[in-house]
XYZ file of C-alpha atoms in Angstrom:
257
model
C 0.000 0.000 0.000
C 1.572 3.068 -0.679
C -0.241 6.390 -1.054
C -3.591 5.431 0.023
C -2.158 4.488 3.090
C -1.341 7.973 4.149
C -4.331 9.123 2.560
C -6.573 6.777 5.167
C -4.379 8.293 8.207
C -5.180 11.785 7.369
C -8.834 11.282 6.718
C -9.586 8.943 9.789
C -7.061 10.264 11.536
C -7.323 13.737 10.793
C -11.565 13.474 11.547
C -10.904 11.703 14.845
C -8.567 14.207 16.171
C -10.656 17.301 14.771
C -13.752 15.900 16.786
C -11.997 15.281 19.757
C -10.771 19.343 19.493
C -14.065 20.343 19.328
C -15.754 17.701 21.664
C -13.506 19.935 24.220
C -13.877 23.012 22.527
C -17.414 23.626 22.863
C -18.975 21.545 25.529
C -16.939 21.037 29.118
C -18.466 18.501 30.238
C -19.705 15.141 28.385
C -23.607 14.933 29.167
C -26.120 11.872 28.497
C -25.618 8.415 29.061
C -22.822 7.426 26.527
C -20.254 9.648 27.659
C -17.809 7.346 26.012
C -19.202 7.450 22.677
C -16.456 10.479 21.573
C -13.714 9.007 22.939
C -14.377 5.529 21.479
C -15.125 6.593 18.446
C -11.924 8.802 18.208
C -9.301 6.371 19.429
C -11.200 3.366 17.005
C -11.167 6.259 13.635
C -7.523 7.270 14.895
C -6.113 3.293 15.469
C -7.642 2.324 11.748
C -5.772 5.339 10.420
C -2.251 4.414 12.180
C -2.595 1.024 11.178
C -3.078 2.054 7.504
C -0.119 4.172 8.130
C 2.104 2.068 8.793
C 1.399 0.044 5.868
C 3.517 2.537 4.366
C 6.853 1.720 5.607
C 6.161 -2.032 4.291
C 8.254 -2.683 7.238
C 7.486 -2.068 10.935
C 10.776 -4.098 11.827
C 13.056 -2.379 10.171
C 11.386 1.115 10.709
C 12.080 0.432 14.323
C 15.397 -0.453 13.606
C 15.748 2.745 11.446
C 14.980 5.000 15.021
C 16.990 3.005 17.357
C 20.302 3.035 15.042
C 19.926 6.903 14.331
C 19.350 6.596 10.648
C 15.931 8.564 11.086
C 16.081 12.043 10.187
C 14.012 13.881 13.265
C 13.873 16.983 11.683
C 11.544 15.574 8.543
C 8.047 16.893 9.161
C 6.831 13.602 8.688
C 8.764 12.150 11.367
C 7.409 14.864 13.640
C 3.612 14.091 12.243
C 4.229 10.146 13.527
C 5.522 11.806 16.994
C 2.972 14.050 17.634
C -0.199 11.368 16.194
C 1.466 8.988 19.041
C 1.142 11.126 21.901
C -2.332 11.888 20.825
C -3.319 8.776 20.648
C -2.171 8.110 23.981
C -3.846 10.752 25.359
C -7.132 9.493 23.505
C -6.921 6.644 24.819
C -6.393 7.510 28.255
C -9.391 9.685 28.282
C -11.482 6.518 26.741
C -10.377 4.322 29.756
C -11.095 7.017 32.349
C -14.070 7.503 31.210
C -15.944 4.547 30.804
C -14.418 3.748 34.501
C -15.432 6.898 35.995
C -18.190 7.866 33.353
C -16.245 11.435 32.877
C -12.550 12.701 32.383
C -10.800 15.241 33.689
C -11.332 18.324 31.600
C -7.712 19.271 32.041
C -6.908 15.857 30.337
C -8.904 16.383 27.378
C -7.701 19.665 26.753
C -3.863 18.740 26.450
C -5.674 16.281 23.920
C -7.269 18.870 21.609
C -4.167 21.042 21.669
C -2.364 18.096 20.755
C -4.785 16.958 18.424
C -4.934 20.617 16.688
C -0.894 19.941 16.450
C -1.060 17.188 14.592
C -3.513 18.614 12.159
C -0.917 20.945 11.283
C 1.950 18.512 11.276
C -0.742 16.557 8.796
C -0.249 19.463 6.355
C 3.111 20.453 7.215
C 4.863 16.793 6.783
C 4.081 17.457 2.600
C 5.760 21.156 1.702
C 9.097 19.984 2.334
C 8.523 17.232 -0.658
C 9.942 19.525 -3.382
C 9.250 17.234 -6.012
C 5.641 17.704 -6.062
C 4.850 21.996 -6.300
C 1.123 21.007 -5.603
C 2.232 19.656 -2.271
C 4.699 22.399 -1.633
C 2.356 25.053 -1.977
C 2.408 25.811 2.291
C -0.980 28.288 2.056
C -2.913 25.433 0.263
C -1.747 22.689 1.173
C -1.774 23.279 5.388
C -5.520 25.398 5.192
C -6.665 22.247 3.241
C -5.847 19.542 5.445
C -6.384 21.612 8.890
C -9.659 22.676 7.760
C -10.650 19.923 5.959
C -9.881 17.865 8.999
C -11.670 20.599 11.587
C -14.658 20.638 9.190
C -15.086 16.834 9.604
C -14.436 16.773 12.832
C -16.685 19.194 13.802
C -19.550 17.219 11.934
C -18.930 14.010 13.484
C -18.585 15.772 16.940
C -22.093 17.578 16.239
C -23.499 13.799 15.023
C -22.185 12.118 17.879
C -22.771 14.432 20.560
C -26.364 15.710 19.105
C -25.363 19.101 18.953
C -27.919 21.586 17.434
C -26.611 23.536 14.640
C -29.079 26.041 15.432
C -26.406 26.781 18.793
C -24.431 29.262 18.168
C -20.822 28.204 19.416
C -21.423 24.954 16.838
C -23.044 27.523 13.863
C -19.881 29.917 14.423
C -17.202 27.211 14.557
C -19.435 25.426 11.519
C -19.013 28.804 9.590
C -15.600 29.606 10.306
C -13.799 26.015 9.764
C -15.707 25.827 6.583
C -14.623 29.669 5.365
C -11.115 28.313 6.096
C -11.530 25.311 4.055
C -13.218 27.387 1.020
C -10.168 29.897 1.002
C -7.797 26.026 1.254
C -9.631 24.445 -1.765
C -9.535 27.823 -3.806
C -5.753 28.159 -3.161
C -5.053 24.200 -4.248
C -7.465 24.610 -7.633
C -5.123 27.144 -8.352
C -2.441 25.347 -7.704
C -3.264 22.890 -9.438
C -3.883 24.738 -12.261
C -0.828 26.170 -12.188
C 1.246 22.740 -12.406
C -1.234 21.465 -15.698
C -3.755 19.383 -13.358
C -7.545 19.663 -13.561
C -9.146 21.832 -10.771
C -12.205 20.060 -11.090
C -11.799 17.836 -8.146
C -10.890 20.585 -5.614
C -14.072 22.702 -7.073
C -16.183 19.831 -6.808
C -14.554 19.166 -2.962
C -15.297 23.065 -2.661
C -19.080 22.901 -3.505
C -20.199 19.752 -1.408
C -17.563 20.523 1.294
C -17.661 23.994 2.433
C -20.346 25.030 0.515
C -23.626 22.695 1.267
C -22.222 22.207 4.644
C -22.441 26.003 5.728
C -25.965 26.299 4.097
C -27.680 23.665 5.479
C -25.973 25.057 8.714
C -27.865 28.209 7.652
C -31.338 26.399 7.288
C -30.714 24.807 10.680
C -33.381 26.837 12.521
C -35.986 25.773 10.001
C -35.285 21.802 9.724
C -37.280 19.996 12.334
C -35.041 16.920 11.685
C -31.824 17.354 13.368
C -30.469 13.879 13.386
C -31.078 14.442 9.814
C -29.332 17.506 9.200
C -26.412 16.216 11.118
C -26.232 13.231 8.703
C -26.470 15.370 5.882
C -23.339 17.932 7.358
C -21.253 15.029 7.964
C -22.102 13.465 4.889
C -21.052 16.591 3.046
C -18.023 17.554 4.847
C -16.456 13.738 4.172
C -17.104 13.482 0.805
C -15.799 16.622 -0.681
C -12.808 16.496 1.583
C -11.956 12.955 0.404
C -12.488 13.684 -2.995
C -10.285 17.153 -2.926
C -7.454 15.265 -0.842
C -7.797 11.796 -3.227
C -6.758 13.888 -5.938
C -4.012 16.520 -3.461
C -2.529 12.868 -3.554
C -2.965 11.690 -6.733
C -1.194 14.656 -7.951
C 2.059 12.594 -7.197
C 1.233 9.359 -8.838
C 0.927 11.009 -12.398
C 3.983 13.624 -11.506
């Protein structure tokens, strides 16, 4: 497995840490009587994606052996991206225990998470402009709004999903609105990179339009949809499906290079 490996971490992975920021973010303490459902879905979206990743040193043997005889440059943003996703992990996984023991976390605990989770977000983005054989990738303003974003906006669906957050709130319609304004201004800047390097925009546009774009007006509408389990599908829905497709084809940029 080689690309699509990576490309499963930073979805899953990327969504799972995203909610977990704004499962802190917005609500300080975890009402109803599946507390645990957050945290278990996090650390089970965030194990699939590690596992997938490391598909993609063919090798978990000699990768090991790689950090314990110092051939493992510690300085490559992707090495830093593996650090940070550990520690987060961790820390997910801690809260997940704790919580189905004690049926609530410290909220100390599961801030360090989200800050650590919004880290490696960034080091998501970050661990691809230093490939400087691909410009697409290299392009920091793109490339780091559209996966941090991209990964906030899912999160922040599958937090609202899970948690049965109303849209019509409005710390969710304000974070829903500003991750997704962040993502637009992301998928803009890659189309143009793209087109700049002779590949068609036409996946980031169409990631643009059911992405950002449906999300943050059915967010509008919110107040007038009676269904809210509903409209939470439909966000999430959204939000997944034009992120995959405009990140399938941020990565596919490198198999035709």
């Amino acid at each position: 497995m080689g690309l699509e490996s990576l490309y499963l971490f930073t979805m899953l992975g990327g969504m799972a840490a995203g909610a977990y920021a704004f499962d802190a973010g917005l609500r300080r303490t975890r009402e109803g009587s599946r507390p645990w459902l957050v945290p278990l879905v996090v650390v089970a979206l965030f194990a699939v994606g590690m596992i997938a990743a490391t598909t993609h040193v063919h090798s978990i043997p000699r990768a090991v052996e790689s950090v314990f005889g110092g051939t493992v440059n510690f300085g490559s943003g992707m090495i830093q991206e593996v650090a940070v996703a550990g520690c987060f992990f961790v820390l997910a996984i801690i809260d997940l225990v704790v919580t189905l023991v004690r049926k609530g976390s410290p909220y100390a605990l599961r801030v360090v998470g989200a800050v650590v989770g919004v880290i490696c977000l960034v080091m998501m983005g970050v661990a691809y402009i230093d490939v400087y054989g691909n410009p697409v990738w290299c392009n920091a303003p793109a490339t780091i709004l559209a996966f941090v974003a991209g990964d906030l906006a899912m999160g922040l669906a599958l937090f609202a999903l899970l948690a049965s957050a109303d849209y019509a709130g409005k710390p969710l319609r304000l974070a829903a609105y500003i991750v997704n304004a962040v993502l637009a201004v992301g998928l803009v800047l890659e189309a143009v990179a793209f087109s700049g390097e002779g590949f068609s925009p036409i996946t980031q546009i169409a990631g643009l339009v059911i992405a950002p774009v449906v999300s943050v007006v059915l967010v509008a509408l919110s107040s007038k949809i009676n269904n809210k389990k509903a409209l939470a599908i439909a966000i999430c829905v959204a939000s997944i499906v034009g992120v995959a497709i405009a990140r399938y084809a941020f990565y596919a940029t490198c198999t035709v290079a």
